[in-house]
mmCIF file of C-alpha atoms in Angstrom:
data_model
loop_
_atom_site.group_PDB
_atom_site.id
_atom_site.type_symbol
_atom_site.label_atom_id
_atom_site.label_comp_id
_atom_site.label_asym_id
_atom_site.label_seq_id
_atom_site.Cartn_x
_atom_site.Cartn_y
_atom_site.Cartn_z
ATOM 1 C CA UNK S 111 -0.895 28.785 29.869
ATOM 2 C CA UNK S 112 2.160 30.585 28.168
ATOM 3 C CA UNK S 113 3.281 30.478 24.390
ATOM 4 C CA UNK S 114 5.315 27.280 24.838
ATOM 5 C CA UNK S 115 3.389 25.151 27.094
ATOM 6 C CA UNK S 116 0.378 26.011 24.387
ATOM 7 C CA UNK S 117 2.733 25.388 21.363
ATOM 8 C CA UNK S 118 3.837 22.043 22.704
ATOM 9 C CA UNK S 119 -0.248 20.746 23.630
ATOM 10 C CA UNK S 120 -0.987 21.858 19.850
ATOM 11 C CA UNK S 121 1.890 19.486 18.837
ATOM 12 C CA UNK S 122 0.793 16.849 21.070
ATOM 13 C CA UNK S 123 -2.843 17.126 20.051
ATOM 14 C CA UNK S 124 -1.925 16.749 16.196
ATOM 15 C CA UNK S 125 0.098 13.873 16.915
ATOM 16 C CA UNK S 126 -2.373 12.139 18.441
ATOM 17 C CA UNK S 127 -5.238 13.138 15.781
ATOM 18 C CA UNK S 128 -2.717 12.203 12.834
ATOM 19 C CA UNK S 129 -2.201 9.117 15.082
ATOM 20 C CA UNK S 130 -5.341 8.177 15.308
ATOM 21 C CA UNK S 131 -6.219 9.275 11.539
ATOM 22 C CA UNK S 132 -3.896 6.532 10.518
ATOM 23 C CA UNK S 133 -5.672 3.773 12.503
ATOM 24 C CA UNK S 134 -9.357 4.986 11.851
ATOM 25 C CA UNK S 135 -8.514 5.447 8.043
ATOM 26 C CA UNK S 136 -8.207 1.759 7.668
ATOM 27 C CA UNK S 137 -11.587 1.126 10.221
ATOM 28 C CA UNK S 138 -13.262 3.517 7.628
ATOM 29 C CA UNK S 139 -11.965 1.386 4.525
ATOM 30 C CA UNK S 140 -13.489 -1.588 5.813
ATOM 31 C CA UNK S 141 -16.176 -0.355 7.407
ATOM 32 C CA UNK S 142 -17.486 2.614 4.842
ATOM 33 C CA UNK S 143 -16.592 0.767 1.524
ATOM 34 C CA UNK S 144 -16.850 -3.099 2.212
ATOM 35 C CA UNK S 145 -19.771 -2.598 4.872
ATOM 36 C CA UNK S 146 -18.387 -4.740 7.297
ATOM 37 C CA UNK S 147 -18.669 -3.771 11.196
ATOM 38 C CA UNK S 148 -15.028 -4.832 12.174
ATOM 39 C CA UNK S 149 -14.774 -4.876 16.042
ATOM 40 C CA UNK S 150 -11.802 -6.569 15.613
ATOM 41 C CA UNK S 151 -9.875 -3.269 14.227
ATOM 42 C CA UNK S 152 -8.679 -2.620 17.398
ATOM 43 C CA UNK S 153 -6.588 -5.860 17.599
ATOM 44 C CA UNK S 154 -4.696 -5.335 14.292
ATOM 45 C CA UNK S 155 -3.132 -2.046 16.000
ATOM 46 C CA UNK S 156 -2.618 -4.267 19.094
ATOM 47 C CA UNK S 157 -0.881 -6.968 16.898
ATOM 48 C CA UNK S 158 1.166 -4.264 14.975
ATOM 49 C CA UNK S 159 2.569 -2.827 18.333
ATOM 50 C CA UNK S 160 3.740 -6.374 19.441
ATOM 51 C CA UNK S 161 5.055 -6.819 15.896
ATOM 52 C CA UNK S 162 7.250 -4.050 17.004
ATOM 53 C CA UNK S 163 8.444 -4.809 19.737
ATOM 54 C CA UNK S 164 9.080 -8.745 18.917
ATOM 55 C CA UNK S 165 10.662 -8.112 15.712
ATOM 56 C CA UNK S 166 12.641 -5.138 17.143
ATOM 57 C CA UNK S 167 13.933 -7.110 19.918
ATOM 58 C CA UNK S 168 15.296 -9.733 17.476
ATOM 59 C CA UNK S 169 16.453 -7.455 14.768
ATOM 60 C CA UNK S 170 17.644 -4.598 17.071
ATOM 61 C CA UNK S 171 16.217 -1.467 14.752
ATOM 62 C CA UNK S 172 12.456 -0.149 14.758
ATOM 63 C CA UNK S 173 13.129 0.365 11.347
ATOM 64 C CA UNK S 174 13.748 -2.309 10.231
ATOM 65 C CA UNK S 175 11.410 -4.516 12.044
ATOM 66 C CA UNK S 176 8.741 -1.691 10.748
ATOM 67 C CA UNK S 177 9.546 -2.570 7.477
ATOM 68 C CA UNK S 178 8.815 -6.373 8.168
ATOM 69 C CA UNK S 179 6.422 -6.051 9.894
ATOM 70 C CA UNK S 180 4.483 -3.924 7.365
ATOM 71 C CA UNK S 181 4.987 -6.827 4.948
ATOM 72 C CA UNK S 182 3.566 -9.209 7.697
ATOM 73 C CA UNK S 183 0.504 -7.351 8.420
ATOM 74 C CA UNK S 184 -0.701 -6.940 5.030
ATOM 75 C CA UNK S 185 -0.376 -11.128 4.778
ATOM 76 C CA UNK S 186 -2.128 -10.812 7.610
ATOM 77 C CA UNK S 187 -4.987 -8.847 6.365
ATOM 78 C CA UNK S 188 -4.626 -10.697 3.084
ATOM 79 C CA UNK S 189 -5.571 -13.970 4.948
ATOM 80 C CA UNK S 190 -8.291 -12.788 7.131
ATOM 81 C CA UNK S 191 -10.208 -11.497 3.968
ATOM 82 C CA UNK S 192 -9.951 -14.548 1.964
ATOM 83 C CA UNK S 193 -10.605 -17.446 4.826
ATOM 84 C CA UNK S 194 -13.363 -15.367 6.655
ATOM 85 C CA UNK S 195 -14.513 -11.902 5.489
ATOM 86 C CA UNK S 196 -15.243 -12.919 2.415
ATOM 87 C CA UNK S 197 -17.987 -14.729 3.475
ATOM 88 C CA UNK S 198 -19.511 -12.149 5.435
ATOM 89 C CA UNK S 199 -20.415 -9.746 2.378
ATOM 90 C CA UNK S 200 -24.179 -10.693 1.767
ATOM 91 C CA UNK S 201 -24.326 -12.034 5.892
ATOM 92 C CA UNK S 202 -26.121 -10.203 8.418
ATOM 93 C CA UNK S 203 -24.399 -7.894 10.292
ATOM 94 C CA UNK S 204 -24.660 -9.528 13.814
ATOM 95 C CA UNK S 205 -22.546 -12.355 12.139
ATOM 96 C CA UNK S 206 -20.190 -9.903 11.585
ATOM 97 C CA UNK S 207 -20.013 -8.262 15.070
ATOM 98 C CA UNK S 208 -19.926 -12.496 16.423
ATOM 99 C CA UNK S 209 -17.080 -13.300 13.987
ATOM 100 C CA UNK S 210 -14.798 -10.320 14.412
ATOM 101 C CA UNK S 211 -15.270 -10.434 18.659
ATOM 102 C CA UNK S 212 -14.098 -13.967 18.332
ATOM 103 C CA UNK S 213 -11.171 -12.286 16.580
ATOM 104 C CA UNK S 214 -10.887 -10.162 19.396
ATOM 105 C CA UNK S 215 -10.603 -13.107 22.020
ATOM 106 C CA UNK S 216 -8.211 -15.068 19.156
ATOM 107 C CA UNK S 217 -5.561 -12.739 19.167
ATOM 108 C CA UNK S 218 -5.843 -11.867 23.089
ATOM 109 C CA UNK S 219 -5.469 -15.801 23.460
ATOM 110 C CA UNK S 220 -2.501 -15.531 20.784
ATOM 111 C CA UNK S 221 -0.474 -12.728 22.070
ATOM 112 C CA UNK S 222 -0.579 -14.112 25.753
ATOM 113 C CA UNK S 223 0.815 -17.611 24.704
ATOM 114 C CA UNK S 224 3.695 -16.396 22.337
ATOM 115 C CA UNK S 225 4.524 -12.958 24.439
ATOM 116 C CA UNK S 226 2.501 -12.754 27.678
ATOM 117 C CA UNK S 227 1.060 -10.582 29.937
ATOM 118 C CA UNK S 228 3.649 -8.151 30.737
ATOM 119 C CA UNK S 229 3.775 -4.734 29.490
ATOM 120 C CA UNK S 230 6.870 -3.725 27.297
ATOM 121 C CA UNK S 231 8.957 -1.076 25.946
ATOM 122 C CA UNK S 232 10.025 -0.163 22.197
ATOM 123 C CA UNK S 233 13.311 2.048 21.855
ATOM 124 C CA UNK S 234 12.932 4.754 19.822
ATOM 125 C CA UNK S 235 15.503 4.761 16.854
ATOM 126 C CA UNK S 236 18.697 6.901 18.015
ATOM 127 C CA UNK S 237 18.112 8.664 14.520
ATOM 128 C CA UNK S 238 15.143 10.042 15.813
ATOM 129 C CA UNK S 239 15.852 10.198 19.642
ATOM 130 C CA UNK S 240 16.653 14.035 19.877
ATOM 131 C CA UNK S 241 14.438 16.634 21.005
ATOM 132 C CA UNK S 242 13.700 20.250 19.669
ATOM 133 C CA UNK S 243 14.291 22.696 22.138
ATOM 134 C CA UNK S 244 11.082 25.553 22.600
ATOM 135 C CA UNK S 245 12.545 27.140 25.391
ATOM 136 C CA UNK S 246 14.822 27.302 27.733
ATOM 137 C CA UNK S 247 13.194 24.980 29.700
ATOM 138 C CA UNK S 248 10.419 22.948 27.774
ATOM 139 C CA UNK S 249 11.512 20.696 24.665
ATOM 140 C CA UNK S 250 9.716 18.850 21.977
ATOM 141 C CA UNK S 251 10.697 14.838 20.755
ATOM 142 C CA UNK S 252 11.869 14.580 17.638
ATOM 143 C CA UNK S 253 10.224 11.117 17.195
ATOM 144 C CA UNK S 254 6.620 12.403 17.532
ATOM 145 C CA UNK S 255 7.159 15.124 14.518
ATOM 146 C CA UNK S 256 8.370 11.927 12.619
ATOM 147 C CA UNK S 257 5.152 10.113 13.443
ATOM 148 C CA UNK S 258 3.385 13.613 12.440
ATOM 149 C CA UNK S 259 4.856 13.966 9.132
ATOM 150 C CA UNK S 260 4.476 10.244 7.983
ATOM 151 C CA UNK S 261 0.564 10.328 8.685
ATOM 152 C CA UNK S 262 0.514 13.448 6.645
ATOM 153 C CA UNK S 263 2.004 12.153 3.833
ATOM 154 C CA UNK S 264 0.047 8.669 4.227
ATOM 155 C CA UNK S 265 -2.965 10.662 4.025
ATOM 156 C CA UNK S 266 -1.547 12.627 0.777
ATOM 157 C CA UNK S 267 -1.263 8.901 -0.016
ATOM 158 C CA UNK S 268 -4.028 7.617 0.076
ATOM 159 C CA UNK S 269 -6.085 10.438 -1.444
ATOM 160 C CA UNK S 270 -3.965 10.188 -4.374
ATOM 161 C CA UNK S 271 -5.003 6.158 -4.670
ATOM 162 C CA UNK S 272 -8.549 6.788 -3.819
ATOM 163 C CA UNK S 273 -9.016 10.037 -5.912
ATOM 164 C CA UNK S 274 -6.771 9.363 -9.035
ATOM 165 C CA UNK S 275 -5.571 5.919 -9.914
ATOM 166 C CA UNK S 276 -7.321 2.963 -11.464
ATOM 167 C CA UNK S 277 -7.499 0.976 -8.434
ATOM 168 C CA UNK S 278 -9.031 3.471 -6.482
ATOM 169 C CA UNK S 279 -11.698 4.203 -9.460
ATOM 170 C CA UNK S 280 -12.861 0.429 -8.480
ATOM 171 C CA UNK S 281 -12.488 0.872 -5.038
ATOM 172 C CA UNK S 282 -15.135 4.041 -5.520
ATOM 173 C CA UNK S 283 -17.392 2.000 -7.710
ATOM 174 C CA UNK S 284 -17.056 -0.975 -6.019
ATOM 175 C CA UNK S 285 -18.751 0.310 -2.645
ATOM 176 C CA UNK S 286 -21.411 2.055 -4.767
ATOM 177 C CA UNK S 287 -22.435 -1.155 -6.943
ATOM 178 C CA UNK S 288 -20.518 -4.326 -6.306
ATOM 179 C CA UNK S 289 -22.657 -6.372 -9.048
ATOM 180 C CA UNK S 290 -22.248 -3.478 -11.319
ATOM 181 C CA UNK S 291 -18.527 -4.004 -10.631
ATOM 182 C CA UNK S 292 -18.322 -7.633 -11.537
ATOM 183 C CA UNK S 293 -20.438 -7.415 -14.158
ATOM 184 C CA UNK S 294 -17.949 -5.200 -16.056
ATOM 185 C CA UNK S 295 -15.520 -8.118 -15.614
ATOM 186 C CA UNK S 296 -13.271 -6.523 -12.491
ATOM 187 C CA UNK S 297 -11.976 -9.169 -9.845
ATOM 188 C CA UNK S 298 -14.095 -7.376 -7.241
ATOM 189 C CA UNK S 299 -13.310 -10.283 -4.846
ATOM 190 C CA UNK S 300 -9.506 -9.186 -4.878
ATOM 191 C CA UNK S 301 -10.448 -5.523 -4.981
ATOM 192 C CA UNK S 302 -12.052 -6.169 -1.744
ATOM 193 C CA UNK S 303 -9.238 -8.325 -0.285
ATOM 194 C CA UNK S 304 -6.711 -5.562 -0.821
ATOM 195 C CA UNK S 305 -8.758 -2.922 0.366
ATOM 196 C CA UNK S 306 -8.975 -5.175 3.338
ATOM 197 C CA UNK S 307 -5.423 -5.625 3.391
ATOM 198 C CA UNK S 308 -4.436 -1.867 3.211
ATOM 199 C CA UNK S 309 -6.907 -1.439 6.474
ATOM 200 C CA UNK S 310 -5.232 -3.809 8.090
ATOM 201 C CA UNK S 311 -1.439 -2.703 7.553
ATOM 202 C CA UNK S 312 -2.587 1.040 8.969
ATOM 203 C CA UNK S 313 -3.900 -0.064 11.991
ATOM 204 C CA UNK S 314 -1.201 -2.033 12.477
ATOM 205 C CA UNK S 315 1.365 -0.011 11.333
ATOM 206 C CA UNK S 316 -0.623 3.211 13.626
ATOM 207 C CA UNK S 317 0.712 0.635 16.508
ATOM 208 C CA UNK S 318 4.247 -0.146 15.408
ATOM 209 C CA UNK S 319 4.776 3.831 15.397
ATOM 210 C CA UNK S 320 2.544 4.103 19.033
ATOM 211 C CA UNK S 321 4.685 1.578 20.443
ATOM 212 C CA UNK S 322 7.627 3.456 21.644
ATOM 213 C CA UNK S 323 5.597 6.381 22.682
ATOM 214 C CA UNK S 324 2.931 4.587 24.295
ATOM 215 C CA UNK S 325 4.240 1.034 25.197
ATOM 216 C CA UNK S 326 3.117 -2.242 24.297
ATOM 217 C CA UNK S 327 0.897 -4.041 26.322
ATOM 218 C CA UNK S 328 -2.448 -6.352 26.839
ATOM 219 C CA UNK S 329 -5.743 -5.070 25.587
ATOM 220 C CA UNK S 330 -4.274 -1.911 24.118
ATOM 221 C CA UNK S 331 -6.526 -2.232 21.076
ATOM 222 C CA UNK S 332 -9.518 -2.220 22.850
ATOM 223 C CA UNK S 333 -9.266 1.406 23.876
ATOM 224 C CA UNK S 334 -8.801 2.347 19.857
ATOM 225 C CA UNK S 335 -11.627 0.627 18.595
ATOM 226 C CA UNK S 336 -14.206 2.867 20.268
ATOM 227 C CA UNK S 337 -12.695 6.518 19.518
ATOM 228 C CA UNK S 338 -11.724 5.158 15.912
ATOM 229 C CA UNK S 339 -15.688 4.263 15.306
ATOM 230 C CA UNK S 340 -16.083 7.347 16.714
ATOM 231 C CA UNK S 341 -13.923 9.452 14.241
ATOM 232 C CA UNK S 342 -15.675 7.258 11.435
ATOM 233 C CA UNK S 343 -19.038 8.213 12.761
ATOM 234 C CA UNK S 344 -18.088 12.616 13.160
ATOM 235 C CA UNK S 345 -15.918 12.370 9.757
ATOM 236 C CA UNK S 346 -18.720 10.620 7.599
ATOM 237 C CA UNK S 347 -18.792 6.813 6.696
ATOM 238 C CA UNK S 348 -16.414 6.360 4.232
ATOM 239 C CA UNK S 349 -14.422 9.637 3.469
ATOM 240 C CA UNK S 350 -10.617 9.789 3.916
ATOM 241 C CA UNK S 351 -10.552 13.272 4.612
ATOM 242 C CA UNK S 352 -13.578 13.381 7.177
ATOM 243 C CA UNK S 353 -11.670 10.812 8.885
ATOM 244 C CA UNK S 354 -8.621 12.931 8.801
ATOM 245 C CA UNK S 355 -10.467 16.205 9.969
ATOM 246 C CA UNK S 356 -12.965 14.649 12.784
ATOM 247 C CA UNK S 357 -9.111 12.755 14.134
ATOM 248 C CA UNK S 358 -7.673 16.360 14.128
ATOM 249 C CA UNK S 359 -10.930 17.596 16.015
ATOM 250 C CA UNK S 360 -10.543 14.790 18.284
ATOM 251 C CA UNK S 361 -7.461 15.094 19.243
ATOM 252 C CA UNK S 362 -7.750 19.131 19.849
ATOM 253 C CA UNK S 363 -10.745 18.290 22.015
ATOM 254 C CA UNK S 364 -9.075 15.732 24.083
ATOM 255 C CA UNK S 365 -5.588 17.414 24.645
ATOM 256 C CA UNK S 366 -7.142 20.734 25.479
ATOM 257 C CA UNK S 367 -9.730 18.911 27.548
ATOM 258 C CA UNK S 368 -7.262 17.576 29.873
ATOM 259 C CA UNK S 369 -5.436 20.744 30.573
ATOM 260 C CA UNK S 370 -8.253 23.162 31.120
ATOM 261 C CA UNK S 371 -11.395 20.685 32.421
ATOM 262 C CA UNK S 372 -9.119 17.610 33.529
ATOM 263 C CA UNK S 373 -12.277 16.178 35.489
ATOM 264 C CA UNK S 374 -14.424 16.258 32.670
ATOM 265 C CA UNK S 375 -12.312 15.063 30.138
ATOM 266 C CA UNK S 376 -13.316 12.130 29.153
ATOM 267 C CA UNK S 377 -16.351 13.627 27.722
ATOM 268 C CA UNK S 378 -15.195 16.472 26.067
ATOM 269 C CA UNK S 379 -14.598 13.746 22.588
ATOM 270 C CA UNK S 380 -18.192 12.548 22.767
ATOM 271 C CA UNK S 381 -19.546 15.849 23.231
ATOM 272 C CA UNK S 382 -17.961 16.544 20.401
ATOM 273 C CA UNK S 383 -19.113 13.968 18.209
ATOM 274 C CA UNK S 384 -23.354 14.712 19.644
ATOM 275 C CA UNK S 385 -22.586 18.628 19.104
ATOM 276 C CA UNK S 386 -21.198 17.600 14.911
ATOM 277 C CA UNK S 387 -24.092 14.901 14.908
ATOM 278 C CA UNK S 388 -26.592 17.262 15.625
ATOM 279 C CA UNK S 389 -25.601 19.377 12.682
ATOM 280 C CA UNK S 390 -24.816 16.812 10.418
ATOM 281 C CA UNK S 391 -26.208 13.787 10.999
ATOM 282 C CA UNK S 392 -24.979 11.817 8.497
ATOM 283 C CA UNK S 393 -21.223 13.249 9.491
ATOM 284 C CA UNK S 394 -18.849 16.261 8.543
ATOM 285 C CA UNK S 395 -17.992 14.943 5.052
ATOM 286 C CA UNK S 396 -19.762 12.465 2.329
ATOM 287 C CA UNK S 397 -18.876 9.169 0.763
ATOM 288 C CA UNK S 398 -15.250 9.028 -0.964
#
């Protein structure tokens, strides 16, 4: 493997970790600070993929239907928490894993009547359609160092809210000691719904970026969901920046993988995860 070809599998496996960062950030919101197991995580990124490409092919500009559907998804989420999380705080957690699979089959059923079965394509934006030339032969897309630099700075983001504003001072206490929380006279039922919220607009807005790299098609959340629990497992229930790091590991090991051991790939990310488990069992960082 020359310079180049390693160069440009570096920048592929970064974009794919910061990728996946973004989606598994919000799974680790919901999951690490409200306790709830969310299998449905999966089909938010799903829904914000189709988001893209619906409101793209009406509006005729990613960024634009981005922007909407940003706005959507967090209404969305907003929803969701009020009419049926909310009731699942003090629940067991197999009605948790019932209610959010029926979530799963909702929005299969829902995104088959209103766009169907096919798979589809997202343009990239001609603002961002160039490439970066490496060599003389080998190039790099522009669009996937935009994708790159907005995860970074979403994850500058939200360390910044979780670390040193009010709202993220309740978000901290609030998954310590909800009571505590209430007691003290904070709304810890709207706390909760826009911490749900916020999980829900980065998965889906991990899928309106995915979409034109990766197209758009039927049960493309499902594949998520198990590597994102899996980041949220190696990074450490809970912390922003284990999430970030165990994504980056992630996507290292599964780039790499493919190029040097392409037959044993697929195990090279849960090898991984038992090889971080067995030194850390309770994952590479602690609690935000």
């Amino acid at each position: 493997m020359d310079f180049t070809t390693f160069l440009i599998q570096l920048l592929n496996a970064l974009q794919y970790g910061l990728l996946l960062f973004l989606v598994a950030s919000g799974l680790t919101l919901i999951f690490g600070i409200m306790g709830i197991i969310n299998l449905a995580h999966g089909s938010f990124y799903m829904m914000g993929a189709y988001i893209a490409f619906s409101l793209t092919s009406l509006t005729g500009n990613l960024l634009i239907a981005v922007v909407l559907g940003i706005a959507l998804s967090a209404a969305i989420g907003f929803l969701l928490e009020w009419a049926l999380f909310a009731r699942l705080y003090k629940r067991d957690h197999l009605d948790q894993v019932l209610l959010t699979y029926g979530l799963i089959l909702m929005f299969e059923e829902v995104r088959s009547v209103i766009v169907g079965d096919d798979v589809h394509g997202v343009a990239i934006p001609e603002l961002l359609s160039a490439s970066v030339q490496l060599s003389d032969t080998l190039s790099y897309p522009v669009y996937r160092l935009f994708i790159s630099a907005v995860c970074i700075v979403l994850a500058i983001a939200m360390y910044w809210l979780i670390r040193h504003t009010r709202l993220g001072m309740m978000i901290r206490a609030g998954s310590s000691n909800r009571e505590m929380v209430q007691s003290l006279g904070i709304d810890i039922d709207l706390v909760y719904r826009l911490v749900f919220a916020l999980g829900v607009t980065l998965a889906a807005f991990a899928g309106m970026l995915a979409a034109p790299v990766s197209s758009v098609y039927p049960g493309m959340g499902n594949q998520v969901l198990i590597i994102c629990f899996v980041v949220v497992v190696i990074g450490g229930v809970g912390s922003i920046w284990g999430a970030l790091v165990a994504a980056l590991l992630i996507g290292l090991a599964d780039t790499f993988g493919k190029v040097i051991i392409p037959d044993y790939a697929g195990l090279t990310v849960y090898l991984l995860m038992a090889a971080v488990l067995l030194w850390r069992p309770e994952g590479i960082f602690r609690r935000i």
